[in-house]
mmCIF file of C-alpha atoms and ligand atoms in Angstrom:
data_model
loop_
_atom_site.group_PDB
_atom_site.id
_atom_site.type_symbol
_atom_site.label_atom_id
_atom_site.label_comp_id
_atom_site.label_asym_id
_atom_site.label_seq_id
_atom_site.Cartn_x
_atom_site.Cartn_y
_atom_site.Cartn_z
ATOM 1 C CA UNK E 1246 -11.520 14.849 4.351
ATOM 2 C CA UNK E 1247 -8.127 13.346 3.309
ATOM 3 C CA UNK E 1248 -7.879 13.446 -0.353
ATOM 4 C CA UNK E 1249 -4.290 12.612 -1.033
ATOM 5 C CA UNK E 1250 -2.445 9.256 -1.298
ATOM 6 C CA UNK E 1251 1.081 8.369 -1.600
ATOM 7 C CA UNK E 1252 2.060 5.122 -3.124
ATOM 8 C CA UNK E 1253 5.842 4.207 -3.164
ATOM 9 C CA UNK E 1254 6.509 1.889 -5.964
ATOM 10 C CA UNK E 1255 10.257 2.614 -6.852
ATOM 11 C CA UNK E 1256 11.495 -0.307 -5.352
ATOM 12 C CA UNK E 1257 13.892 -2.865 -7.607
ATOM 13 C CA UNK E 1258 11.502 -6.132 -6.866
ATOM 14 C CA UNK E 1259 14.731 -8.041 -6.752
ATOM 15 C CA UNK E 1260 12.371 -11.210 -5.174
ATOM 16 C CA UNK E 1261 10.255 -11.302 -7.923
ATOM 17 C CA UNK E 1262 13.256 -11.500 -10.979
ATOM 18 C CA UNK E 1263 13.215 -12.225 -13.829
ATOM 19 C CA UNK E 1264 9.211 -11.513 -13.916
ATOM 20 C CA UNK E 1265 10.114 -8.194 -12.447
ATOM 21 C CA UNK E 1266 13.149 -7.320 -15.095
ATOM 22 C CA UNK E 1267 10.981 -5.501 -18.158
ATOM 23 C CA UNK E 1268 7.777 -5.544 -15.872
ATOM 24 C CA UNK E 1269 7.576 -3.660 -12.366
ATOM 25 C CA UNK E 1270 6.765 -5.815 -9.692
ATOM 26 C CA UNK E 1271 3.761 -3.552 -8.847
ATOM 27 C CA UNK E 1272 2.372 -4.442 -12.458
ATOM 28 C CA UNK E 1273 2.578 -8.190 -11.732
ATOM 29 C CA UNK E 1274 -1.245 -9.471 -11.941
ATOM 30 C CA UNK E 1275 -3.176 -11.011 -9.207
ATOM 31 C CA UNK E 1276 -5.393 -12.732 -11.671
ATOM 32 C CA UNK E 1277 -6.471 -10.438 -14.015
ATOM 33 C CA UNK E 1278 -5.318 -7.109 -12.226
ATOM 34 C CA UNK E 1279 -1.799 -5.379 -11.810
ATOM 35 C CA UNK E 1280 -0.780 -5.705 -7.779
ATOM 36 C CA UNK E 1281 -1.127 -1.748 -7.568
ATOM 37 C CA UNK E 1282 -4.589 -1.609 -8.989
ATOM 38 C CA UNK E 1283 -5.828 -3.201 -5.762
ATOM 39 C CA UNK E 1284 -4.492 -0.338 -3.740
ATOM 40 C CA UNK E 1285 -5.203 2.377 -6.030
ATOM 41 C CA UNK E 1286 -8.735 1.037 -5.883
ATOM 42 C CA UNK E 1287 -8.647 0.947 -2.094
ATOM 43 C CA UNK E 1288 -7.764 4.376 -1.950
ATOM 44 C CA UNK E 1289 -10.369 5.610 -4.449
ATOM 45 C CA UNK E 1290 -13.173 3.860 -2.350
ATOM 46 C CA UNK E 1291 -12.173 5.956 0.491
ATOM 47 C CA UNK E 1292 -12.262 9.149 -1.290
ATOM 48 C CA UNK E 1293 -9.150 9.726 -2.660
ATOM 49 C CA UNK E 1294 -8.846 11.986 -5.797
ATOM 50 C CA UNK E 1295 -5.061 12.340 -5.981
ATOM 51 C CA UNK E 1296 -2.815 9.524 -6.218
ATOM 52 C CA UNK E 1297 0.799 10.437 -6.191
ATOM 53 C CA UNK E 1298 3.230 7.542 -7.076
ATOM 54 C CA UNK E 1299 7.073 7.691 -6.458
ATOM 55 C CA UNK E 1300 8.436 5.918 -8.824
ATOM 56 C CA UNK E 1301 11.580 5.263 -10.834
ATOM 57 C CA UNK E 1302 12.064 5.857 -14.475
ATOM 58 C CA UNK E 1303 12.262 2.037 -15.435
ATOM 59 C CA UNK E 1304 8.602 1.852 -14.358
ATOM 60 C CA UNK E 1305 6.674 3.951 -17.041
ATOM 61 C CA UNK E 1306 4.197 1.113 -17.375
ATOM 62 C CA UNK E 1307 2.581 2.241 -14.338
ATOM 63 C CA UNK E 1308 2.022 5.648 -15.599
ATOM 64 C CA UNK E 1309 0.590 3.973 -19.016
ATOM 65 C CA UNK E 1310 -1.734 1.838 -17.000
ATOM 66 C CA UNK E 1311 -3.447 4.532 -15.095
ATOM 67 C CA UNK E 1312 -3.707 6.693 -18.219
ATOM 68 C CA UNK E 1313 -7.112 6.503 -20.399
ATOM 69 C CA UNK E 1314 -6.111 4.461 -23.206
ATOM 70 C CA UNK E 1315 -8.480 5.755 -26.226
ATOM 71 C CA UNK E 1316 -6.853 4.007 -29.077
ATOM 72 C CA UNK E 1317 -7.752 0.387 -27.464
ATOM 73 C CA UNK E 1318 -11.120 1.562 -26.605
ATOM 74 C CA UNK E 1319 -12.222 2.526 -29.967
ATOM 75 C CA UNK E 1320 -10.865 -0.901 -31.428
ATOM 76 C CA UNK E 1321 -12.707 -2.634 -28.520
ATOM 77 C CA UNK E 1322 -15.856 -0.674 -29.599
ATOM 78 C CA UNK E 1323 -15.107 -1.386 -33.379
ATOM 79 C CA UNK E 1324 -15.017 -5.240 -32.696
ATOM 80 C CA UNK E 1325 -18.027 -5.413 -30.493
ATOM 81 C CA UNK E 1326 -16.331 -5.866 -27.305
ATOM 82 C CA UNK E 1327 -17.798 -2.906 -25.538
ATOM 83 C CA UNK E 1328 -18.092 -4.943 -22.178
ATOM 84 C CA UNK E 1329 -14.252 -4.760 -21.854
ATOM 85 C CA UNK E 1330 -14.106 -0.785 -22.033
ATOM 86 C CA UNK E 1331 -14.657 -0.556 -18.195
ATOM 87 C CA UNK E 1332 -11.944 -2.873 -17.544
ATOM 88 C CA UNK E 1333 -9.601 -1.018 -20.076
ATOM 89 C CA UNK E 1334 -10.575 2.506 -18.646
ATOM 90 C CA UNK E 1335 -12.526 2.115 -15.208
ATOM 91 C CA UNK E 1336 -14.892 5.200 -14.762
ATOM 92 C CA UNK E 1337 -13.462 5.251 -11.091
ATOM 93 C CA UNK E 1338 -10.198 6.635 -12.408
ATOM 94 C CA UNK E 1339 -11.966 9.462 -14.447
ATOM 95 C CA UNK E 1340 -12.263 11.769 -11.461
ATOM 96 C CA UNK E 1341 -8.750 11.084 -9.869
ATOM 97 C CA UNK E 1342 -5.521 12.976 -10.769
ATOM 98 C CA UNK E 1343 -2.490 10.359 -11.133
ATOM 99 C CA UNK E 1344 0.924 11.967 -10.236
ATOM 100 C CA UNK E 1345 4.647 10.579 -10.603
ATOM 101 C CA UNK E 1346 7.473 11.831 -8.783
ATOM 102 C CA UNK E 1347 10.891 10.084 -9.602
ATOM 103 C CA UNK E 1348 12.896 8.812 -6.602
ATOM 104 C CA UNK E 1349 16.445 9.310 -8.046
ATOM 105 C CA UNK E 1350 18.197 6.945 -5.583
ATOM 106 C CA UNK E 1351 17.016 4.202 -3.162
ATOM 107 C CA UNK E 1352 17.338 5.934 0.000
ATOM 108 C CA UNK E 1353 14.320 4.179 1.853
ATOM 109 C CA UNK E 1354 10.903 4.191 2.475
ATOM 110 C CA UNK E 1355 11.035 7.594 4.444
ATOM 111 C CA UNK E 1356 12.935 9.041 1.674
ATOM 112 C CA UNK E 1357 10.087 7.971 -1.015
ATOM 113 C CA UNK E 1358 7.192 9.432 1.352
ATOM 114 C CA UNK E 1359 9.443 12.860 1.593
ATOM 115 C CA UNK E 1360 9.467 13.009 -2.182
ATOM 116 C CA UNK E 1361 5.759 13.707 -2.033
ATOM 117 C CA UNK E 1362 5.984 16.793 0.093
ATOM 118 C CA UNK E 1363 5.598 19.279 -2.844
ATOM 119 C CA UNK E 1364 2.192 18.010 -3.718
ATOM 120 C CA UNK E 1365 0.970 17.491 -0.358
ATOM 121 C CA UNK E 1366 2.201 20.643 1.662
ATOM 122 C CA UNK E 1367 0.215 21.010 4.658
ATOM 123 C CA UNK E 1368 -2.660 18.287 4.881
ATOM 124 C CA UNK E 1369 -3.061 15.029 6.046
ATOM 125 C CA UNK E 1370 -2.642 12.562 3.747
ATOM 126 C CA UNK E 1371 -2.462 8.489 3.466
ATOM 127 C CA UNK E 1372 0.611 5.932 2.283
ATOM 128 C CA UNK E 1373 -0.341 2.819 1.017
ATOM 129 C CA UNK E 1374 2.232 0.204 0.294
ATOM 130 C CA UNK E 1375 1.003 -1.763 -2.682
ATOM 131 C CA UNK E 1376 2.576 -4.905 -1.496
ATOM 132 C CA UNK E 1377 0.172 -5.259 1.113
ATOM 133 C CA UNK E 1378 -3.131 -6.718 -0.476
ATOM 134 C CA UNK E 1379 -6.305 -6.861 1.885
ATOM 135 C CA UNK E 1380 -9.763 -8.896 2.014
ATOM 136 C CA UNK E 1381 -12.268 -7.287 4.482
ATOM 137 C CA UNK E 1382 -15.550 -6.016 4.540
ATOM 138 C CA UNK E 1383 -14.474 -2.392 5.553
ATOM 139 C CA UNK E 1384 -11.021 -1.732 3.610
ATOM 140 C CA UNK E 1385 -7.962 -1.464 5.817
ATOM 141 C CA UNK E 1386 -7.753 2.307 4.956
ATOM 142 C CA UNK E 1387 -11.092 3.046 5.750
ATOM 143 C CA UNK E 1388 -10.300 1.450 9.429
ATOM 144 C CA UNK E 1389 -7.481 3.713 10.001
ATOM 145 C CA UNK E 1390 -9.244 6.909 8.316
ATOM 146 C CA UNK E 1391 -12.001 6.146 10.693
ATOM 147 C CA UNK E 1392 -9.640 6.630 13.585
ATOM 148 C CA UNK E 1393 -8.025 9.560 12.243
ATOM 149 C CA UNK E 1394 -11.175 11.119 11.896
ATOM 150 C CA UNK E 1395 -11.852 10.722 15.757
ATOM 151 C CA UNK E 1396 -8.157 11.539 16.709
ATOM 152 C CA UNK E 1397 -7.000 14.079 14.440
ATOM 153 C CA UNK E 1398 -3.620 12.393 14.579
ATOM 154 C CA UNK E 1399 -1.215 10.127 12.645
ATOM 155 C CA UNK E 1400 -2.726 6.635 12.396
ATOM 156 C CA UNK E 1401 -1.097 3.302 11.318
ATOM 157 C CA UNK E 1402 -2.549 0.073 10.667
ATOM 158 C CA UNK E 1403 -1.517 -2.920 12.535
ATOM 159 C CA UNK E 1404 -1.434 -6.612 12.363
ATOM 160 C CA UNK E 1405 -0.259 -9.282 15.443
ATOM 161 C CA UNK E 1406 2.458 -11.521 13.601
ATOM 162 C CA UNK E 1407 4.159 -14.533 14.829
ATOM 163 C CA UNK E 1408 7.106 -13.608 16.747
ATOM 164 C CA UNK E 1409 9.239 -15.815 14.360
ATOM 165 C CA UNK E 1410 8.304 -13.278 11.615
ATOM 166 C CA UNK E 1411 8.550 -10.192 13.785
ATOM 167 C CA UNK E 1412 12.141 -9.059 12.088
ATOM 168 C CA UNK E 1413 10.263 -8.248 8.725
ATOM 169 C CA UNK E 1414 8.447 -5.619 10.033
ATOM 170 C CA UNK E 1415 8.406 -2.210 11.957
ATOM 171 C CA UNK E 1416 7.016 -3.228 15.661
ATOM 172 C CA UNK E 1417 5.206 -0.877 17.976
ATOM 173 C CA UNK E 1418 5.342 -0.728 21.693
ATOM 174 C CA UNK E 1419 1.622 -0.155 22.750
ATOM 175 C CA UNK E 1420 1.047 2.705 25.369
ATOM 176 C CA UNK E 1421 -2.812 3.129 26.601
ATOM 177 C CA UNK E 1422 -5.465 0.866 25.098
ATOM 178 C CA UNK E 1423 -8.701 2.154 24.972
ATOM 179 C CA UNK E 1424 -11.745 0.624 22.722
ATOM 180 C CA UNK E 1425 -8.841 -1.264 20.412
ATOM 181 C CA UNK E 1426 -7.030 1.928 19.884
ATOM 182 C CA UNK E 1427 -3.929 1.748 20.998
ATOM 183 C CA UNK E 1428 -1.653 4.813 21.290
ATOM 184 C CA UNK E 1429 1.681 4.249 20.189
ATOM 185 C CA UNK E 1430 4.536 4.908 22.562
ATOM 186 C CA UNK E 1431 7.516 3.646 20.626
ATOM 187 C CA UNK E 1432 8.424 1.563 17.441
ATOM 188 C CA UNK E 1433 11.421 0.024 15.861
ATOM 189 C CA UNK E 1434 12.267 -1.159 12.385
ATOM 190 C CA UNK E 1435 12.923 -4.875 11.957
ATOM 191 C CA UNK E 1436 13.940 -5.886 15.113
ATOM 192 C CA UNK E 1437 15.395 -9.160 16.556
ATOM 193 C CA UNK E 1438 12.887 -11.069 18.033
ATOM 194 C CA UNK E 1439 14.678 -10.451 21.361
ATOM 195 C CA UNK E 1440 14.428 -6.726 20.937
ATOM 196 C CA UNK E 1441 11.061 -6.708 19.735
ATOM 197 C CA UNK E 1442 8.777 -4.488 21.838
ATOM 198 C CA UNK E 1443 5.489 -6.519 21.380
ATOM 199 C CA UNK E 1444 4.162 -9.040 18.490
ATOM 200 C CA UNK E 1445 2.290 -6.170 16.900
ATOM 201 C CA UNK E 1446 3.519 -5.025 13.632
ATOM 202 C CA UNK E 1447 3.278 -2.196 11.250
ATOM 203 C CA UNK E 1448 1.198 -2.926 8.073
ATOM 204 C CA UNK E 1449 1.535 -1.047 4.744
ATOM 205 C CA UNK E 1450 -1.350 1.606 5.382
ATOM 206 C CA UNK E 1451 -0.938 5.167 7.081
ATOM 207 C CA UNK E 1452 -2.421 8.170 7.698
ATOM 208 C CA UNK E 1453 -0.188 11.070 8.595
ATOM 209 C CA UNK E 1454 -0.546 14.495 9.794
ATOM 210 C CA UNK E 1455 1.767 16.637 7.509
ATOM 211 C CA UNK E 1456 4.255 17.176 10.412
ATOM 212 C CA UNK E 1457 5.706 13.830 9.419
ATOM 213 C CA UNK E 1458 7.770 15.792 6.761
ATOM 214 C CA UNK E 1459 9.532 17.699 9.323
ATOM 215 C CA UNK E 1460 10.592 14.428 11.053
ATOM 216 C CA UNK E 1461 11.638 12.836 7.910
ATOM 217 C CA UNK E 1462 13.961 15.729 7.184
ATOM 218 C CA UNK E 1463 15.491 15.386 10.691
ATOM 219 C CA UNK E 1464 15.753 11.609 10.974
ATOM 220 C CA UNK E 1465 19.134 10.273 10.509
ATOM 221 C CA UNK E 1466 20.054 7.251 7.950
ATOM 222 C CA UNK E 1467 20.138 3.930 9.124
ATOM 223 C CA UNK E 1468 22.948 1.602 8.667
ATOM 224 C CA UNK E 1469 22.332 0.740 5.343
ATOM 225 C CA UNK E 1470 22.110 4.580 4.353
ATOM 226 C CA UNK E 1471 18.346 4.525 4.344
ATOM 227 C CA UNK E 1472 15.844 7.057 5.740
ATOM 228 C CA UNK E 1473 13.275 4.813 7.668
ATOM 229 C CA UNK E 1474 9.529 6.061 7.911
ATOM 230 C CA UNK E 1475 9.416 4.112 11.061
ATOM 231 C CA UNK E 1476 12.164 6.387 12.675
ATOM 232 C CA UNK E 1477 10.618 9.506 11.617
ATOM 233 C CA UNK E 1478 7.218 8.281 13.225
ATOM 234 C CA UNK E 1479 9.190 7.442 16.391
ATOM 235 C CA UNK E 1480 10.010 11.190 16.236
ATOM 236 C CA UNK E 1481 6.418 12.410 15.796
ATOM 237 C CA UNK E 1482 5.484 10.228 18.783
ATOM 238 C CA UNK E 1483 8.082 12.306 20.713
ATOM 239 C CA UNK E 1484 5.658 15.315 19.917
ATOM 240 C CA UNK E 1485 2.246 14.426 19.064
ATOM 241 C CA UNK E 1486 -0.073 11.630 19.940
ATOM 242 C CA UNK E 1487 0.244 8.643 17.389
ATOM 243 C CA UNK E 1488 -2.240 5.916 17.295
ATOM 244 C CA UNK E 1489 -2.985 2.599 15.750
ATOM 245 C CA UNK E 1490 -5.546 0.055 15.162
ATOM 246 C CA UNK E 1491 -5.220 -3.775 14.618
ATOM 247 C CA UNK E 1492 -6.904 -4.418 11.263
ATOM 248 C CA UNK E 1493 -9.679 -6.530 10.703
ATOM 249 C CA UNK E 1494 -9.854 -8.690 7.913
ATOM 250 C CA UNK E 1495 -7.347 -10.729 5.815
ATOM 251 C CA UNK E 1496 -3.737 -9.404 4.716
ATOM 252 C CA UNK E 1497 -1.570 -10.876 2.173
ATOM 253 C CA UNK E 1498 2.118 -10.037 1.974
ATOM 254 C CA UNK E 1499 2.377 -9.857 -2.004
ATOM 255 C CA UNK E 1500 6.060 -8.771 -1.532
ATOM 256 C CA UNK E 1501 6.868 -12.188 -0.941
ATOM 257 C CA UNK E 1502 6.469 -15.226 -3.488
ATOM 258 C CA UNK E 1503 4.353 -17.453 -0.966
ATOM 259 C CA UNK E 1504 2.125 -14.376 -0.011
ATOM 260 C CA UNK E 1505 1.685 -13.612 -3.835
ATOM 261 C CA UNK E 1506 0.473 -17.085 -4.465
ATOM 262 C CA UNK E 1507 -1.676 -16.929 -1.279
ATOM 263 C CA UNK E 1508 -3.377 -13.885 -2.709
ATOM 264 C CA UNK E 1509 -3.752 -15.376 -6.001
ATOM 265 C CA UNK E 1510 -5.618 -18.360 -4.631
ATOM 266 C CA UNK E 1511 -7.586 -16.473 -2.250
ATOM 267 C CA UNK E 1512 -9.040 -14.244 -4.863
ATOM 268 C CA UNK E 1513 -9.562 -16.929 -7.204
ATOM 269 C CA UNK E 1514 -11.690 -19.003 -4.718
ATOM 270 C CA UNK E 1515 -13.410 -15.454 -4.196
ATOM 271 C CA UNK E 1516 -14.266 -15.130 -7.472
ATOM 272 C CA UNK E 1517 -17.912 -16.792 -8.184
ATOM 273 C CA UNK E 1518 -17.196 -17.466 -11.925
ATOM 274 C CA UNK E 1519 -14.080 -19.676 -10.935
ATOM 275 C CA UNK E 1520 -14.341 -20.972 -7.482
ATOM 276 C CA UNK E 1521 -15.537 -24.268 -8.485
ATOM 277 C CA UNK E 1522 -13.185 -25.023 -11.200
ATOM 278 C CA UNK E 1523 -10.238 -23.486 -8.899
ATOM 279 C CA UNK E 1524 -11.465 -25.990 -6.157
ATOM 280 C CA UNK E 1525 -11.537 -28.861 -8.351
ATOM 281 C CA UNK E 1526 -8.290 -28.009 -9.653
ATOM 282 C CA UNK E 1527 -6.509 -27.936 -6.046
ATOM 283 C CA UNK E 1528 -8.528 -31.125 -5.261
ATOM 284 C CA UNK E 1529 -6.874 -32.634 -8.047
ATOM 285 C CA UNK E 1530 -3.359 -31.580 -7.245
ATOM 286 C CA UNK E 1531 -3.600 -32.513 -3.743
HETATM 287 C C1 G1P V 1907 7.987 -1.668 5.372
HETATM 288 C C2 G1P V 1907 8.307 -0.798 6.474
HETATM 289 C C3 G1P V 1907 7.699 -1.576 7.991
HETATM 290 C C4 G1P V 1907 6.443 -2.252 7.729
HETATM 291 C C5 G1P V 1907 6.361 -2.848 6.179
HETATM 292 C C6 G1P V 1907 4.656 -3.300 6.267
HETATM 293 O O1 G1P V 1907 8.899 -2.528 5.416
HETATM 294 O O2 G1P V 1907 9.435 -0.174 6.499
HETATM 295 O O3 G1P V 1907 7.819 -1.073 9.088
HETATM 296 O O4 G1P V 1907 6.213 -3.281 8.709
HETATM 297 O O5 G1P V 1907 6.873 -2.051 5.257
HETATM 298 O O6 G1P V 1907 4.689 -3.839 4.770
HETATM 299 P P1 G1P V 1907 9.182 -3.142 3.723
HETATM 300 O O7 G1P V 1907 8.049 -4.310 3.515
HETATM 301 O O8 G1P V 1907 9.346 -2.142 2.675
HETATM 302 O O9 G1P V 1907 10.585 -3.710 3.974
#
């Protein structure tokens, strides 16, 4: 059973300045919940009980957010607002350990994942990139964990993207495909359209076997002096089977402003208490 999740959250969030100046990008809300909490809830739903944030010194509000706040809880209860207590201190956080590792310098996603090694050691684990938000019957993490249970291998969440957008993602070269399970034969990080091996991109959910740490240490820095996670997986593919499955559901790239607004509208429309009002607002605007 996979119990540990790594969430890299050390990035500067440049695209969201000035909002991300004093508030980490991951703490910006989609409706009433910080973006990062969606990924944390997805992980907990799939049985994760240890969440390791790879973070920076500037982002201690993330740590405050996942800690129980007794003071505000008492104030809420005193003023008769008991029904807000669950929102403040969710029960599902109670049996989860949150750990924080400071990534001293921005050396890429691969370096961020490597920082978690001391807490993971020799077991399989998941990585969630909180920028990717999903709406689906079975969570995205559930879909890849199920495949990991069958294969005991590294499994990566995938989705097909427009060729025009392929340069924004890691892109795989599919090998044998059986019952929607794709054995990955190669991958490349953010290729030019003409060099992309397929239109199948890597999304922000991964299950890793612990050997990934060995490959993260071997991998060479890229031209921007970063350790790319994709390049470490590429090395892993040379020694082990690595699989992927095409995610079934909706995906929002909240790392971009359009994706963030899209997710906000989609979740507002999904919320029964707001649905009609939001529809009316949209109709009026249009
Ligand atoms: C990262 C990965 C990339 C992947 C993407 C998914 O890129 O490096 O392979 O496709 O996440 O969101 P980033 O979005 O951090 O630039």
